[in-house]
């Protein structure tokens, strides 16, 4: 299909838009701004519960690969480990990209969330020229040691069969996106503050989607793990890791081939931790 025809299909494909305005612009404009990308279909909401929930339901209804849900605000945004994720109007990016992992990608499903983190980090570094961009294992993006982006990848199954995944990304764009200090589990920041000027959220969204798609062929090549390790926050520093009821302290060494985090402990030697219920903090944790 030629790029022109694909763009036309994209513009014509229906699209569930609960309001025609987004970020002060027409939602059609969002479609136009994403037309250089192979987005299959778009659902835009001024307000929704959770774009991940919308995406999972859409997968069950037969969404195509690279269908996209974008919301200006979420009332029940989901974070990792059952936490909430605030998305206030006109201040943040909240979207979920639907992926249909191919057979050869299925052993690497857990790497889709670091893939999103690496993509966001690379955009902040290469497009926005920001300094101090890192990834706090497993997949929080930090600028100057403050969290700017959270990622939650969820999957939809029919029995044992994977229907698709919702790669959910939330980026603090303006200062209004930040929850009050007392609600923060980790210091936070936003792109505009770090950049010292306002940011066009459509540009940011398009750049991140494009980078996510570009990293996908590297899911299983080792290049993704290398990029993730290069971007890793607190490397060589003393960290404290809470894992279920255990607390492990040691020096953070890096990410290894299967995505585990290695910590050099004083008493137990090198320990590795896989994804899961893990809280990682620099030690001493200071704001
Ligand atoms: C975290 O850091 O705990 C992960 C936050 C993930 C938030 C995004 S916003 C878009 C998508 N929809 C959701 O409900 N959650 C993710």
XYZ file of N, CA and C in Angstrom, residues 20-262:
729
model
N -13.811 16.759 19.996
C -13.020 17.038 18.804
C -11.761 17.826 19.144
N -11.637 18.217 20.373
C -10.486 19.036 20.728
C -9.464 18.237 21.517
N -8.232 18.436 21.199
C -7.183 17.807 21.992
C -6.068 18.812 22.138
N -5.639 19.015 23.337
C -4.541 19.936 23.597
C -4.807 21.289 22.917
N -6.081 21.686 22.880
C -6.393 22.952 22.233
C -6.408 22.839 20.719
N -6.328 21.647 20.197
C -6.372 21.493 18.746
C -7.454 20.499 18.383
N -7.774 20.455 17.101
C -8.738 19.475 16.636
C -8.106 18.095 16.694
N -8.927 17.105 17.115
C -8.381 15.745 17.180
C -7.963 15.247 15.807
N -8.642 15.774 14.741
C -8.218 15.381 13.389
C -6.759 15.757 13.161
N -6.388 16.839 13.797
C -4.998 17.293 13.655
C -4.030 16.241 14.199
N -4.449 15.577 15.265
C -3.591 14.528 15.828
C -3.377 13.428 14.783
N -4.487 13.066 14.104
C -4.392 12.035 13.057
C -3.425 12.474 11.967
N -3.546 13.746 11.589
C -2.675 14.243 10.521
C -1.213 14.221 10.987
N -1.016 14.605 12.255
C 0.360 14.681 12.764
C 0.992 13.310 12.923
N 0.150 12.254 12.958
C 0.711 10.906 13.101
C 0.697 10.153 11.774
N 0.331 10.838 10.696
C 0.065 10.077 9.471
C 1.313 9.490 8.830
N 2.481 9.962 9.229
C 3.710 9.371 8.669
C 4.038 8.047 9.360
N 3.266 7.711 10.386
C 3.516 6.465 11.124
C 2.470 5.427 10.723
N 2.819 4.140 10.843
C 1.854 3.111 10.425
C 0.809 2.816 11.498
N 0.164 3.880 12.015
C -0.880 3.689 13.031
C -2.126 3.139 12.323
N -2.645 2.013 12.842
C -3.773 1.356 12.162
C -5.077 2.103 12.404
N -5.292 2.541 13.628
C -6.520 3.250 13.990
C -6.253 3.994 15.288
N -7.046 5.032 15.499
C -6.794 5.878 16.671
C -8.080 6.087 17.446
N -8.015 5.954 18.753
C -9.127 6.376 19.611
C -8.603 7.455 20.531
N -9.218 8.620 20.430
C -8.790 9.721 21.287
C -9.898 10.061 22.285
N -9.531 10.231 23.522
C -10.507 10.614 24.550
C -10.019 11.862 25.292
N -10.927 12.802 25.449
C -10.631 13.930 26.339
C -10.423 13.413 27.747
N -11.358 12.542 28.173
C -11.286 11.931 29.499
C -11.609 10.463 29.338
N -10.799 9.617 29.933
C -11.144 8.205 29.984
C -10.688 7.647 31.323
N -11.055 6.387 31.608
C -10.564 5.771 32.843
C -9.073 5.527 32.693
N -8.743 4.583 31.840
C -7.343 4.217 31.628
C -7.171 3.843 30.157
N -6.185 4.429 29.506
C -5.961 4.075 28.089
C -5.532 2.612 27.970
N -4.864 2.084 29.002
C -4.496 0.660 28.942
C -5.754 -0.208 28.968
N -6.700 0.157 29.830
C -7.944 -0.612 29.895
C -8.670 -0.532 28.553
N -8.733 0.681 27.989
C -9.373 0.846 26.674
C -8.679 -0.026 25.633
N -7.353 -0.025 25.683
C -6.594 -0.781 24.669
C -6.824 -2.282 24.844
N -6.865 -2.757 26.098
C -7.078 -4.202 26.325
C -8.463 -4.618 25.815
N -9.459 -3.759 26.061
C -10.814 -4.089 25.577
C -10.848 -4.072 24.049
N -10.114 -3.129 23.488
C -10.074 -3.011 22.024
C -9.392 -4.250 21.416
N -8.351 -4.723 22.086
C -7.675 -5.941 21.611
C -8.693 -7.091 21.581
N -9.477 -7.186 22.651
C -10.480 -8.274 22.703
C -11.529 -8.116 21.604
N -11.763 -6.874 21.189
C -12.725 -6.629 20.097
C -12.060 -6.715 18.731
N -10.780 -7.120 18.695
C -10.142 -7.353 17.395
C -9.301 -6.207 16.865
N -8.805 -5.341 17.727
C -7.958 -4.234 17.244
C -6.778 -4.762 16.435
N -6.384 -3.982 15.451
C -5.197 -4.333 14.670
C -3.931 -3.885 15.397
N -2.844 -4.491 15.004
C -1.521 -4.078 15.490
C -1.338 -2.583 15.204
N -0.713 -1.899 16.142
C -0.429 -0.467 16.039
C -1.698 0.394 16.064
N -2.764 -0.130 16.664
C -3.885 0.751 17.004
C -3.459 1.522 18.250
N -3.990 2.727 18.376
C -3.481 3.628 19.409
C -4.628 4.276 20.177
N -4.490 4.298 21.499
C -5.446 5.036 22.351
C -4.679 6.193 22.994
N -5.236 7.390 22.848
C -4.606 8.577 23.453
C -5.660 9.270 24.302
N -5.273 9.753 25.473
C -6.232 10.507 26.296
C -5.569 11.774 26.823
N -6.386 12.802 26.921
C -5.869 14.035 27.518
C -5.832 13.914 29.035
N -6.808 13.160 29.593
C -6.758 12.931 31.042
C -7.342 11.559 31.354
N -6.905 10.989 32.470
C -7.389 9.674 32.897
C -7.942 9.797 34.315
N -9.052 9.102 34.559
C -9.628 9.142 35.909
C -9.224 7.913 36.725
N -8.752 6.877 36.047
C -8.333 5.655 36.753
C -7.060 5.120 36.111
N -6.122 6.058 35.845
C -4.846 5.670 35.230
C -4.144 4.651 36.121
N -3.570 3.637 35.483
C -2.948 2.554 36.252
C -1.439 2.682 36.212
N -0.816 2.430 37.371
C 0.632 2.391 37.436
C 1.088 0.976 37.747
N 2.383 0.792 37.862
C 2.915 -0.525 38.194
C 2.539 -0.873 39.624
N 2.525 -2.169 39.890
C 2.272 -2.712 41.228
C 0.959 -2.198 41.815
N -0.046 -2.097 40.968
C -1.382 -1.729 41.429
C -1.519 -0.282 41.862
N -0.509 0.543 41.535
C -0.617 1.940 41.957
C -1.459 2.739 40.966
N -1.820 3.927 41.376
C -2.563 4.834 40.490
C -1.583 5.688 39.712
N -2.006 6.167 38.559
C -1.186 7.092 37.779
C -2.057 8.284 37.415
N -1.676 9.445 37.920
C -2.459 10.661 37.671
C -2.201 11.173 36.260
N -3.262 11.520 35.549
C -3.082 12.218 34.260
C -4.049 13.381 34.247
N -3.502 14.570 34.485
C -4.378 15.759 34.530
C -4.536 16.369 33.143
N -5.674 17.064 32.910
C -5.932 17.592 31.567
C -4.847 18.553 31.090
N -4.550 18.482 29.815
C -3.687 19.445 29.128
C -2.280 19.543 29.704
N -1.820 18.518 30.397
C -0.509 18.625 31.052
C 0.420 17.459 30.769
N -0.131 16.377 30.226
C 0.685 15.160 30.138
C 0.394 14.432 28.835
N 1.186 13.424 28.583
C 0.872 12.486 27.502
C 0.479 11.182 28.161
N -0.629 10.618 27.728
C -1.021 9.288 28.211
C -1.511 8.525 26.989
N -0.820 7.458 26.669
C -1.270 6.685 25.509
C -0.931 5.215 25.681
N -1.651 4.395 24.913
C -1.386 2.956 24.906
C -1.343 2.508 23.456
N -0.234 1.898 23.091
C -0.059 1.396 21.726
C -0.294 -0.113 21.753
N -1.126 -0.574 20.834
C -1.438 -2.006 20.778
C -0.443 -2.716 19.881
N 0.138 -3.761 20.422
C 1.103 -4.568 19.661
C 0.604 -6.002 19.644
N 0.855 -6.668 18.557
C 0.511 -8.086 18.431
C 1.814 -8.843 18.272
N 2.431 -9.264 19.387
C 3.750 -9.894 19.293
C 3.739 -11.117 18.375
N 4.782 -11.156 17.542
C 4.926 -12.305 16.644
C 5.508 -13.469 17.437
N 5.400 -14.677 16.858
C 5.853 -15.893 17.553
C 7.266 -15.720 18.103
N 8.155 -15.169 17.259
C 9.569 -15.068 17.666
C 9.785 -14.007 18.745
N 8.783 -13.133 18.945
C 8.920 -12.107 19.992
C 8.393 -12.610 21.339
N 7.606 -13.688 21.295
C 6.902 -14.102 22.519
C 7.833 -14.473 23.675
N 9.016 -15.066 23.418
C 9.897 -15.316 24.578
C 10.424 -14.029 25.221
N 10.231 -12.891 24.555
C 10.826 -11.632 25.040
C 9.762 -10.623 25.482
N 8.575 -11.139 25.824
C 7.478 -10.218 26.162
C 7.848 -9.231 27.263
N 8.635 -9.709 28.240
C 8.956 -8.827 29.373
C 9.865 -7.680 28.946
N 10.438 -7.782 27.747
C 11.331 -6.702 27.311
C 10.580 -5.561 26.609
N 9.261 -5.725 26.418
C 8.533 -4.627 25.781
C 8.503 -3.380 26.671
N 8.485 -3.576 28.012
C 8.449 -2.350 28.834
C 9.791 -1.628 28.834
N 10.945 -2.321 28.990
C 12.180 -1.560 28.800
C 12.328 -0.993 27.385
N 11.737 -1.675 26.402
C 11.794 -1.115 25.038
C 11.138 0.271 25.017
N 9.982 0.371 25.679
C 9.306 1.686 25.723
C 10.174 2.707 26.466
N 10.791 2.268 27.565
C 11.610 3.193 28.369
C 12.815 3.682 27.561
N 13.456 2.752 26.859
C 14.621 3.136 26.045
C 14.163 4.106 24.951
N 13.008 3.836 24.340
C 12.507 4.709 23.264
C 12.259 6.126 23.794
N 11.584 6.223 24.943
C 11.301 7.563 25.501
C 12.624 8.265 25.838
N 13.535 7.532 26.465
C 14.819 8.132 26.861
C 15.589 8.628 25.632
N 15.601 7.820 24.581
C 16.352 8.219 23.379
C 15.753 9.473 22.743
N 14.414 9.578 22.779
C 13.783 10.779 22.219
C 14.175 12.011 23.049
N 14.150 11.854 24.374
C 14.503 13.005 25.230
C 15.952 13.429 24.999
N 16.810 12.452 24.751
C 18.230 12.764 24.531
C 18.463 13.300 23.114
N 17.962 12.566 22.126
C 18.344 12.883 20.738
C 17.493 13.966 20.103
N 16.202 14.020 20.461
C 15.336 15.021 19.841
C 15.320 16.297 20.685
N 15.212 16.122 22.022
C 15.082 17.292 22.888
C 16.414 17.726 23.496
N 17.463 16.937 23.219
C 18.832 17.291 23.670
C 18.899 17.495 25.186
N 18.121 16.721 25.920
C 18.148 16.839 27.378
C 19.317 16.055 27.958
N 19.891 16.569 29.013
C 20.997 15.898 29.715
C 20.441 15.179 30.942
N 21.179 14.193 31.388
C 20.801 13.500 32.628
C 19.593 12.599 32.469
N 19.374 12.092 31.246
C 18.238 11.193 31.023
C 18.703 9.760 31.299
N 17.969 9.075 32.152
C 18.350 7.704 32.528
C 17.105 6.850 32.702
N 17.341 5.555 32.817
C 16.225 4.640 33.083
C 16.454 3.994 34.442
N 15.503 4.199 35.334
C 15.557 3.519 36.630
C 14.945 2.143 36.426
N 15.753 1.115 36.639
C 15.296 -0.243 36.389
C 14.005 -0.532 37.150
N 12.997 -1.169 36.566
C 13.100 -1.657 35.199
C 12.752 -0.650 34.116
N 11.816 0.278 34.381
C 11.397 1.070 33.221
C 10.881 2.469 33.527
N 11.340 3.099 34.596
C 10.969 4.502 34.809
C 12.006 5.374 34.111
N 11.543 6.376 33.393
C 12.504 7.285 32.760
C 12.708 8.481 33.686
N 13.966 8.800 33.933
C 14.316 9.903 34.829
C 15.035 10.998 34.041
N 14.870 12.232 34.505
C 15.747 13.310 34.057
C 16.306 13.923 35.329
N 17.644 14.023 35.368
C 18.312 14.560 36.568
C 17.775 13.859 37.822
N 17.646 12.553 37.738
C 17.263 11.677 38.852
C 15.832 11.898 39.348
N 15.011 12.484 38.499
C 13.597 12.660 38.838
C 12.745 11.980 37.770
N 11.673 11.368 38.208
C 10.860 10.585 37.265
C 10.037 11.488 36.355
N 10.160 11.225 35.059
C 9.406 12.010 34.072
C 8.405 11.132 33.330
N 8.614 9.824 33.366
C 7.760 8.933 32.570
C 7.628 7.579 33.245
N 6.400 7.067 33.235
C 6.154 5.715 33.746
C 5.564 4.854 32.636
N 5.834 3.586 32.717
C 5.410 2.661 31.660
C 4.732 1.450 32.283
N 3.622 1.060 31.705
C 2.931 -0.147 32.161
C 2.491 -0.927 30.930
N 3.073 -2.101 30.761
C 2.691 -2.948 29.629
C 1.788 -4.054 30.160
N 0.615 -4.164 29.586
C -0.338 -5.199 30.014
C -0.743 -6.038 28.802
N -1.195 -7.255 29.077
C -1.502 -8.134 27.953
C -2.924 -8.677 28.046
N -3.483 -9.003 26.892
C -4.817 -9.603 26.813
C -4.653 -11.023 26.290
N -5.276 -11.977 26.971
C -5.133 -13.390 26.637
C -6.500 -14.003 26.377
N -6.512 -15.028 25.529
C -7.683 -15.889 25.417
C -7.161 -17.277 25.744
N -7.437 -17.735 26.947
C -6.814 -18.982 27.401
C -5.307 -18.802 27.416
N -4.616 -19.707 26.719
C -3.152 -19.634 26.665
C -2.662 -18.779 25.517
N -3.594 -18.243 24.783
C -3.184 -17.574 23.555
C -3.145 -16.054 23.764
N -2.005 -15.486 23.446
C -1.829 -14.041 23.629
C -2.536 -13.305 22.500
N -3.483 -12.439 22.868
C -4.189 -11.673 21.839
C -3.415 -10.414 21.457
N -2.764 -9.823 22.437
C -2.016 -8.596 22.140
C -1.569 -7.933 23.429
N -0.760 -6.893 23.272
C -0.335 -6.158 24.464
C -0.636 -4.670 24.301
N -0.857 -4.058 25.439
C -1.083 -2.613 25.486
C 0.157 -2.012 26.117
N 0.910 -1.275 25.326
C 2.122 -0.627 25.843
C 1.730 0.768 26.281
N 1.546 0.939 27.588
C 1.033 2.199 28.127
C 2.162 3.103 28.598
N 2.132 4.334 28.131
C 3.199 5.282 28.450
C 2.574 6.565 28.991
N 3.071 7.025 30.121
C 2.615 8.292 30.688
C 3.809 9.209 30.877
N 3.758 10.390 30.262
C 4.888 11.325 30.355
C 4.396 12.633 30.967
N 5.104 13.103 31.985
C 4.810 14.423 32.547
C 5.369 15.457 31.575
N 4.486 16.250 31.004
C 4.953 17.225 30.007
C 5.075 18.612 30.644
N 4.017 19.047 31.319
C 4.031 20.365 31.973
C 4.047 20.191 33.487
N 4.445 21.214 34.232
C 4.497 21.086 35.695
C 3.157 20.678 36.301
N 2.042 21.061 35.650
C 0.706 20.722 36.181
C 0.475 19.214 36.196
N 1.299 18.471 35.486
C 1.129 17.008 35.448
C 1.557 16.354 36.757
N 2.367 17.051 37.543
C 2.950 16.396 38.722
C 1.966 16.336 39.878
N 1.833 15.167 40.485
C 0.999 15.089 41.692
C 1.641 15.892 42.821
N 0.849 16.256 43.847
C 1.441 16.973 44.978
C 2.557 16.143 45.615
N 3.535 16.843 46.190
C 4.723 16.167 46.745
C 4.377 15.014 47.675
N 3.318 15.215 48.506
C 3.013 14.177 49.500
C 2.536 12.879 48.847
N 2.126 12.958 47.567
C 1.687 11.724 46.885
C 2.824 11.041 46.128
N 3.974 11.698 46.080
C 5.059 11.146 45.262
C 5.850 10.089 46.021
N 6.086 8.961 45.361
C 6.924 7.925 45.962
C 8.373 8.140 45.586
N 8.578 8.947 44.563
C 9.920 9.208 44.047
C 9.895 10.629 43.482
N 10.971 11.386 43.600
C 10.938 12.756 43.069
C 10.558 12.762 41.584
N 9.796 13.773 41.192
C 9.294 13.806 39.812
C 9.650 15.124 39.130
N 9.588 15.100 37.815
C 9.816 16.315 37.039
C 8.991 16.221 35.768
N 9.104 17.245 34.919
C 8.392 17.196 33.637
C 9.321 17.693 32.534
N 8.951 17.399 31.309
C 9.820 17.721 30.175
C 10.005 19.237 30.057
N 8.899 19.992 30.192
C 8.989 21.443 29.988
C 9.919 22.101 30.997
N 9.863 21.650 32.250
C 10.744 22.233 33.273
C 12.199 21.966 32.926
N 12.476 20.742 32.506
C 13.859 20.383 32.206
C 14.367 21.095 30.955
N 13.440 21.341 30.034
C 13.810 21.968 28.767
C 13.861 23.485 28.893
N 13.129 24.003 29.875
C 13.062 25.458 30.052
C 12.135 26.106 29.046
N 11.313 25.325 28.364
C 10.310 25.907 27.454
C 9.187 24.901 27.235
N 8.095 25.389 26.625
C 6.960 24.478 26.470
C 7.241 23.465 25.356
N 6.439 22.431 25.364
C 6.709 21.298 24.481
C 5.432 20.994 23.708
N 5.562 20.745 22.422
C 4.407 20.329 21.627
C 4.188 18.837 21.865
N 3.043 18.522 22.489
C 2.813 17.120 22.873
C 2.624 16.211 21.667
N 2.103 16.759 20.558
C 1.969 15.922 19.358
C 3.344 15.512 18.847
N 4.266 16.475 18.845
C 5.632 16.148 18.381
C 6.243 15.079 19.271
N 6.076 15.249 20.576
C 6.643 14.283 21.520
C 6.026 12.901 21.298
N 4.699 12.858 21.155
C 4.012 11.578 20.936
C 4.513 10.911 19.651
N 4.573 11.685 18.568
C 4.995 11.105 17.282
C 6.430 10.582 17.381
N 7.284 11.340 18.045
C 8.700 10.918 18.145
C 8.825 9.642 18.974
N 8.064 9.553 20.067
C 8.159 8.357 20.925
C 7.600 7.134 20.191
N 6.466 7.305 19.508
C 5.893 6.161 18.772
C 6.872 5.668 17.714
N 7.462 6.608 17.018
C 8.401 6.241 15.956
C 9.606 5.491 16.531
N 10.097 5.958 17.675
C 11.257 5.311 18.309
C 10.876 3.923 18.848
N 9.670 3.793 19.379
C 9.229 2.467 19.856
C 9.218 1.475 18.689
N 8.706 1.925 17.563
C 8.637 1.038 16.395
C 10.046 0.704 15.895
N 10.942 1.685 15.984
C 12.316 1.460 15.503
C 13.073 0.472 16.387
N 12.754 0.441 17.680
C 13.467 -0.469 18.586
C 12.947 -1.902 18.515
N 11.741 -2.049 17.982
C 11.108 -3.374 18.037
C 11.944 -4.488 17.396
N 12.548 -4.266 16.244
C 13.354 -5.352 15.665
C 14.554 -5.736 16.535
N 14.898 -4.893 17.517
C 16.058 -5.180 18.375
C 15.673 -5.879 19.677
N 14.388 -6.222 19.788
C 13.899 -6.816 21.038
C 14.768 -7.994 21.475
N 15.132 -8.830 20.523
C 15.831 -10.069 20.878
C 17.299 -10.044 20.474
N 17.801 -8.902 20.033
C 19.163 -8.911 19.480
C 20.241 -8.633 20.510
N 19.889 -8.222 21.689
C 20.914 -7.835 22.658
C 21.163 -6.333 22.623
N 20.853 -5.694 21.487
C 21.081 -4.242 21.398
C 20.187 -3.471 22.353
N 18.962 -3.995 22.539
C 18.045 -3.316 23.451
C 18.580 -3.381 24.880
N 19.056 -4.571 25.281
C 19.585 -4.726 26.647
C 20.811 -3.814 26.819
N 21.645 -3.747 25.772
C 22.841 -2.888 25.880
C 22.443 -1.426 26.059
N 21.448 -0.984 25.268
C 21.008 0.415 25.373
C 20.413 0.671 26.753
N 19.657 -0.301 27.231
C 19.015 -0.195 28.553
C 20.094 -0.089 29.634
N 21.114 -0.912 29.518
C 22.199 -0.910 30.499
C 22.971 0.416 30.454
N 23.181 0.937 29.234
C 23.905 2.220 29.105
C 23.127 3.350 29.766
N 21.800 3.258 29.705
C 20.958 4.336 30.240
C 20.652 4.168 31.724
N 21.114 3.071 32.297
C 20.695 2.691 33.648
C 21.090 3.716 34.718
N 20.126 4.103 35.528
C 20.387 5.053 36.623
C 21.042 4.325 37.796
N 21.825 5.030 38.564
C 22.436 4.586 39.831
C 23.498 3.500 39.642
N 23.998 3.342 38.420
C 25.010 2.300 38.196
C 26.265 2.619 39.006
N 26.783 1.618 39.692
C 27.980 1.814 40.513
C 27.676 2.464 41.855
N 26.406 2.816 42.070
C 26.039 3.477 43.331
C 25.436 2.474 44.309
N 25.438 2.880 45.563
C 24.773 2.058 46.586
C 23.268 2.205 46.413
N 22.585 1.077 46.346
C 21.129 1.108 46.201
C 20.490 0.179 47.224
N 19.210 0.384 47.392
C 18.440 -0.478 48.280
C 17.273 -1.012 47.463
N 17.095 -2.302 47.508
C 16.061 -2.917 46.700
C 15.127 -3.695 47.612
N 13.860 -3.342 47.537
C 12.876 -4.071 48.354
C 12.211 -5.099 47.477
N 12.306 -6.338 47.889
C 11.758 -7.431 47.106
C 10.905 -8.280 48.030
N 9.574 -8.266 47.779
C 8.628 -8.854 48.718
C 8.967 -8.334 50.119
N 9.230 -9.252 51.109
C 9.496 -8.667 52.434
C 10.987 -8.463 52.697
N 11.834 -8.739 51.681
C 13.280 -8.608 51.879
C 13.787 -7.256 51.394
N 14.818 -6.772 52.058
C 15.500 -5.569 51.592
C 16.939 -5.961 51.306
N 17.390 -5.634 50.112
C 18.764 -5.966 49.737
C 19.499 -4.655 49.481
N 20.676 -4.503 50.090
C 21.478 -3.304 49.843
C 22.758 -3.723 49.157
N 23.238 -2.896 48.282
C 24.494 -3.225 47.605
C 24.790 -2.228 46.513
N 25.794 -2.585 45.699
C 26.179 -1.697 44.605
C 25.490 -2.186 43.331
N 24.850 -1.261 42.633
C 24.146 -1.659 41.407
C 25.165 -1.861 40.283
N 25.182 -3.065 39.722
C 26.180 -3.379 38.690
C 25.646 -3.161 37.285
N 24.411 -3.579 37.025
C 23.878 -3.371 35.677
C 22.830 -4.397 35.330
N 22.384 -4.323 34.064
C 21.370 -5.262 33.560
C 22.090 -6.339 32.765
N 21.697 -7.580 32.956
C 22.309 -8.660 32.163
C 21.352 -9.119 31.074
N 21.833 -10.073 30.291
C 21.198 -10.461 29.037
C 19.705 -10.766 29.117
N 19.260 -11.340 30.237
C 17.835 -11.674 30.301
C 17.008 -10.543 30.922
N 17.644 -9.401 31.158
C 16.908 -8.264 31.702
C 16.941 -8.190 33.220
N 17.645 -9.142 33.857
C 17.750 -9.095 35.321
C 18.709 -7.989 35.743
N 18.480 -7.515 36.965
C 19.343 -6.482 37.530
C 20.344 -7.145 38.463
N 21.635 -6.791 38.325
C 22.671 -7.375 39.189
C 23.084 -6.386 40.253
